Short mmCIF file of C-alpha atoms in Angstrom, two decimals:
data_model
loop_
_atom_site.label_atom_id
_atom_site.label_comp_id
_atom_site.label_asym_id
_atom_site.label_seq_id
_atom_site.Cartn_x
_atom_site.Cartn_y
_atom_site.Cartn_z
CA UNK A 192 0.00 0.00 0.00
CA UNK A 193 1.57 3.75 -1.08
CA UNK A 194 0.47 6.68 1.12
CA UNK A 195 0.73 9.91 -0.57
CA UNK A 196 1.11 13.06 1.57
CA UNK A 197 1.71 16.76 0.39
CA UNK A 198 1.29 18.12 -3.04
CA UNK A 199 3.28 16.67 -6.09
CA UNK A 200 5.28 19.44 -8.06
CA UNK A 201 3.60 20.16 -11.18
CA UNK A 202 6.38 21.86 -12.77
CA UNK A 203 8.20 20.59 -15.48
CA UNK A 204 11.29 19.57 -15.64
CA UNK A 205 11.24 18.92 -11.61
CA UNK A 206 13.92 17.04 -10.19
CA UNK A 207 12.42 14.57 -7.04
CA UNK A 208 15.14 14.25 -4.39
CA UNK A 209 14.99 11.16 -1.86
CA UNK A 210 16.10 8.78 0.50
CA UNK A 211 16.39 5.19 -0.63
CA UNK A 212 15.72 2.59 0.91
CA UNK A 213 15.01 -0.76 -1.29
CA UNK A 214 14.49 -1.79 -4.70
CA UNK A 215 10.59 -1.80 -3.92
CA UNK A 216 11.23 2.34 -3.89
CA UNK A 217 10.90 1.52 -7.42
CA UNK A 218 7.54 0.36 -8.10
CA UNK A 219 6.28 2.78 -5.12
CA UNK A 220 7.48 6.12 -7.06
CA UNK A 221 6.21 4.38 -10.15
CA UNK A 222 2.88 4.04 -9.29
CA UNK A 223 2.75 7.83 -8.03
CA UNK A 224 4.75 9.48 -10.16
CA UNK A 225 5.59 10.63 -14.33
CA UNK A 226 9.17 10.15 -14.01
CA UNK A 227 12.61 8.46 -14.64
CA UNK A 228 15.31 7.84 -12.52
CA UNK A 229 18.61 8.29 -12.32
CA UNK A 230 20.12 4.80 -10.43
CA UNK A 231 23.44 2.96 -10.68
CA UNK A 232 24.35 1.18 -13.92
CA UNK A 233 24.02 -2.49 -12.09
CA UNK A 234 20.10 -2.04 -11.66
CA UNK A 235 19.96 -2.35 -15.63
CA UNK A 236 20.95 -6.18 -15.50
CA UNK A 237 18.46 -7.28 -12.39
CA UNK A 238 16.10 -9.47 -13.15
CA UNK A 239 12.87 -7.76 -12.99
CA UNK A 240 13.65 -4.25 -11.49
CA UNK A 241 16.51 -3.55 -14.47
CA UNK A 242 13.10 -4.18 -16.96
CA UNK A 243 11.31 -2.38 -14.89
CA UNK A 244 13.76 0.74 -14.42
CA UNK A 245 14.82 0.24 -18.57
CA UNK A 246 10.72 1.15 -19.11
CA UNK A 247 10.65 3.83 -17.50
CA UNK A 248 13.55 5.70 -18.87
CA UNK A 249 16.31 5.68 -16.47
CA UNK A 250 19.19 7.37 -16.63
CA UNK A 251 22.08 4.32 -15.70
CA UNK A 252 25.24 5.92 -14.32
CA UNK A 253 28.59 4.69 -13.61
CA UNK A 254 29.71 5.45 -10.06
CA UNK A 255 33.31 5.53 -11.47
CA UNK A 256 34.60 9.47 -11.53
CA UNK A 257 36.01 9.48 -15.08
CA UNK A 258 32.39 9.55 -16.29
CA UNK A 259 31.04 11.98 -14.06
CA UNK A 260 31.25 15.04 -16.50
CA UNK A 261 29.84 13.02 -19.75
CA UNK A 262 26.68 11.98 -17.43
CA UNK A 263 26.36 14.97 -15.41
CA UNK A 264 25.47 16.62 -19.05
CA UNK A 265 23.23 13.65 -19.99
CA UNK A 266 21.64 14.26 -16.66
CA UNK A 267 21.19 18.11 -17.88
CA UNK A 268 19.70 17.37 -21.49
CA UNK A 269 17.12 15.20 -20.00
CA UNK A 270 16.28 18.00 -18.08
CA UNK A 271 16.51 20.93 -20.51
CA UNK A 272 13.93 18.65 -22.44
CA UNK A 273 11.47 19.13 -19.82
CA UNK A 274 11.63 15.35 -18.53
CA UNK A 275 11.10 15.31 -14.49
CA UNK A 276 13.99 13.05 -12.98
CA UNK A 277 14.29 10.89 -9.40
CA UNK A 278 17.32 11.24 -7.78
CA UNK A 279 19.12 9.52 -4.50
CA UNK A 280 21.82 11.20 -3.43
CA UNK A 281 22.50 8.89 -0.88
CA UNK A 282 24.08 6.75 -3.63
CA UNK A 283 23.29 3.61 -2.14
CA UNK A 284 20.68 2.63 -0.34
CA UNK A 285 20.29 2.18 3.54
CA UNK A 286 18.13 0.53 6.87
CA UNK A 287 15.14 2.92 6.44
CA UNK A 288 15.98 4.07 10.27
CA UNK A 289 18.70 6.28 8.72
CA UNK A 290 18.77 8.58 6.28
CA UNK A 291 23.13 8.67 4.63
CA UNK A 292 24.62 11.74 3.81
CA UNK A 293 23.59 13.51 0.28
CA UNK A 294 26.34 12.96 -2.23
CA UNK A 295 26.30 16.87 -3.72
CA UNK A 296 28.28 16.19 -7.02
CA UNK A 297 24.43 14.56 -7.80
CA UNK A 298 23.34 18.07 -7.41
CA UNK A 299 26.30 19.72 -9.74
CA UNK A 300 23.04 19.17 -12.54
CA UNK A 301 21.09 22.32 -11.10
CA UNK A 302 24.48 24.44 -11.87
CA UNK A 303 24.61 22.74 -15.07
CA UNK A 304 20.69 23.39 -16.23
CA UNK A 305 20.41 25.99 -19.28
CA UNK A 306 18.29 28.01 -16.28
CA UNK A 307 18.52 26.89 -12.71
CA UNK A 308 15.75 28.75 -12.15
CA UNK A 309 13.34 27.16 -14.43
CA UNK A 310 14.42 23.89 -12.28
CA UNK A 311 11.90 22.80 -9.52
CA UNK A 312 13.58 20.62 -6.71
CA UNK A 313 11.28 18.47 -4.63
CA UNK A 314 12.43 16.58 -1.58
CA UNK A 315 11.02 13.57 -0.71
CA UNK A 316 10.99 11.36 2.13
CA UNK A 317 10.24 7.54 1.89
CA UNK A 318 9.39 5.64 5.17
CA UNK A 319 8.05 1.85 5.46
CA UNK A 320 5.66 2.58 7.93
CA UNK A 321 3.08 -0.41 9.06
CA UNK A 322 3.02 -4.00 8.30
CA UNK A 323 -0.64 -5.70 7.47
CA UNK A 324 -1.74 -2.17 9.23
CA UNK A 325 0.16 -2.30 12.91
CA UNK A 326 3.85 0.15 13.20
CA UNK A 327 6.07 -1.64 11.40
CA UNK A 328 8.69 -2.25 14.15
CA UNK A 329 12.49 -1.37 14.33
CA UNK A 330 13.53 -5.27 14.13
CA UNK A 331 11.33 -5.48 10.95
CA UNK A 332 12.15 -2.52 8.61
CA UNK A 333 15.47 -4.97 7.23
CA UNK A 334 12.98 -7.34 5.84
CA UNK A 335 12.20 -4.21 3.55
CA UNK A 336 15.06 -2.45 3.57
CA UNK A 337 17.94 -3.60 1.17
CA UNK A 338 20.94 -2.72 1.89
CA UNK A 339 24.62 -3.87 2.68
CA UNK A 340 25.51 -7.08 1.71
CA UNK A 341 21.88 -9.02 1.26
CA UNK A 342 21.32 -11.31 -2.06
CA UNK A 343 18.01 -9.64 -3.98
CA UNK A 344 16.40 -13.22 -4.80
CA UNK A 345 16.33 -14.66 -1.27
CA UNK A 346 15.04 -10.92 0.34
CA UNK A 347 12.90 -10.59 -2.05
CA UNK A 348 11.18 -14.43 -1.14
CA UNK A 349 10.90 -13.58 2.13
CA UNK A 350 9.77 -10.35 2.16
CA UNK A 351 7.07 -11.37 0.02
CA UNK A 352 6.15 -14.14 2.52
CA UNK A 353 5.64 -11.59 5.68
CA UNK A 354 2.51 -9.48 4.52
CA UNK A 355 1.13 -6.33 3.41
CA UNK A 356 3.63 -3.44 4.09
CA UNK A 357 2.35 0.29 4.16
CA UNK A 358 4.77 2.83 2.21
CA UNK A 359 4.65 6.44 2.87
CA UNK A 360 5.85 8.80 0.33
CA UNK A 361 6.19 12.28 1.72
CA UNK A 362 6.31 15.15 -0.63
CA UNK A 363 7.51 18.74 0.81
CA UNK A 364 7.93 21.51 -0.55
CA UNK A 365 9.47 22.23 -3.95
CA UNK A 366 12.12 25.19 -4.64
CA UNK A 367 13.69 26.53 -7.60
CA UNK A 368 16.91 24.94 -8.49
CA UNK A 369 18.67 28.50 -7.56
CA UNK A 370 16.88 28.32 -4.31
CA UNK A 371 20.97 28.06 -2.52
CA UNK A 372 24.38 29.46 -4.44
CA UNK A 373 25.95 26.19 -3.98
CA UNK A 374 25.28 22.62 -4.88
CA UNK A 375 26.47 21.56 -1.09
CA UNK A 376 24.08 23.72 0.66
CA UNK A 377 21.52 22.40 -2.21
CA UNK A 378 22.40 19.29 -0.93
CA UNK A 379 22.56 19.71 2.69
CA UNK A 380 19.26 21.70 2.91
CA UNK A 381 17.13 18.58 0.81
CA UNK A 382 18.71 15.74 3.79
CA UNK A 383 17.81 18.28 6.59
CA UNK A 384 13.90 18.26 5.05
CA UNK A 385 13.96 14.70 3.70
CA UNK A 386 15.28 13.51 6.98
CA UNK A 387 12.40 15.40 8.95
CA UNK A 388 10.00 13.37 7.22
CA UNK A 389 11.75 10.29 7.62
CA UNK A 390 11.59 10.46 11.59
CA UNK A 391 8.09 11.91 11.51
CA UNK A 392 6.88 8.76 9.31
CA UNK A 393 8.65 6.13 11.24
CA UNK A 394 7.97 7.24 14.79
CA UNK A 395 4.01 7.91 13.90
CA UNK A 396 3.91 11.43 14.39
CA UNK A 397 2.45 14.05 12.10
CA UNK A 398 4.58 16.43 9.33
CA UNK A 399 7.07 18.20 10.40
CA UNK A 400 7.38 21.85 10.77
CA UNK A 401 6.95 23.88 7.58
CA UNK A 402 4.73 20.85 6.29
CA UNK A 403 1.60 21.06 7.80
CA UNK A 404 -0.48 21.71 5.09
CA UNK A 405 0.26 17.83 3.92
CA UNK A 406 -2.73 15.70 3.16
CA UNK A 407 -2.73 12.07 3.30
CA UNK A 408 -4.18 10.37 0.11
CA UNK A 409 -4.14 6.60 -0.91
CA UNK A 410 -2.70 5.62 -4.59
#
């Protein structure tokens, strides 16, 4: 089940900034969202989730530096175009109690834009939330969350084999992509409001400050 709260940007290109926290974060933004994303070239050759992530567009990058330039400005075309992107800047993903820090060479693609300012950033916070409807407990969230050293084909059994889990997806606020002079502060500033919403979805309370106005809504 996908939980929607807060507004989706309906700007165009808009680039979605969020944790990550398994390869289900896939089908969850997927079902929500008019988008491609922008994940590690060894997602292409899964079984299922590289078919999955091919159909949708995604932009495959090598984490190697010597390509960084040549896809930073495929990043920046897609964009130019008017295509909205998904981005983790975590670069990995982690236990869904955590939230890693934002990798802000990612971010060198609102510098890069023809017009920053025509860029809308959205931060985005992903939480696995309940399972078959009761808090999904602390001791549970690794049977969603992929991460480490885990083999996909054996998690992916036995998280199938526990029940119905409830995702929230947590949209705040957009900003322009000049919204900061630098692509660290860019950076920094989308963690401190994704990681807000992560604690806020996985301890039960409400939005967090400067979010109030979100409103739940199934998908």
């Amino acid at each position: 089940k996908v939980v929607v709260k807060g507004d989706i940007s309906c700007n165009r290109p808009t680039l979605f900034v969020s944790n990550h926290i398994s390869y289900i974060d896939i089908i969850a933004f997927g079902s929500v969202l008019e988008a491609s994303f922008i994940a590690k070239a060894e997602i292409k050759d899964w079984p299922l989730f590289g078919r999955l992530a091919k159909l949708q567009r995604t932009l495959f990058i090598e984490r190697r530096s010597r390509h960084a330039a040549r896809q930073r400005d495929e990043i920046s075309e897609r964009l130019d175009a008017g295509d909205n992107l998904i981005l983790f800047p975590e670069g990995t993903s982690c236990d869904g109690q955590q939230v890693l820090p934002f990798k802000s060479a990612l971010f060198s693609v609102a510098e890069r834009s023809t017009d920053s300012s025509k860029l809308t950033i959205q931060p985005v916070s992903v939480a696995y939330t309940r399972l078959d409807g009761i808090p999904l407990r602390r001791a549970l969230r690794p049977h969603y969350a992929w991460y480490g050293d885990m083999t996909l084909v054996p998690h992916l059994i036995e998280m199938l084999g526990i029940g119905k889990v409830t995702i929230e997806i947590i949209f705040h606020d957009p900003v322009p992509g000049d919204h900061l002079p630098t692509r660290k502060e860019l950076a920094d500033y989308c963690r401190r409001v994704v990681v807000a919403g992560v604690d806020a979805a996985n301890s039960g309370r409400s939005a967090p400050a400067g979010d109030a106005d979100l409103v739940t809504a199934n998908s």
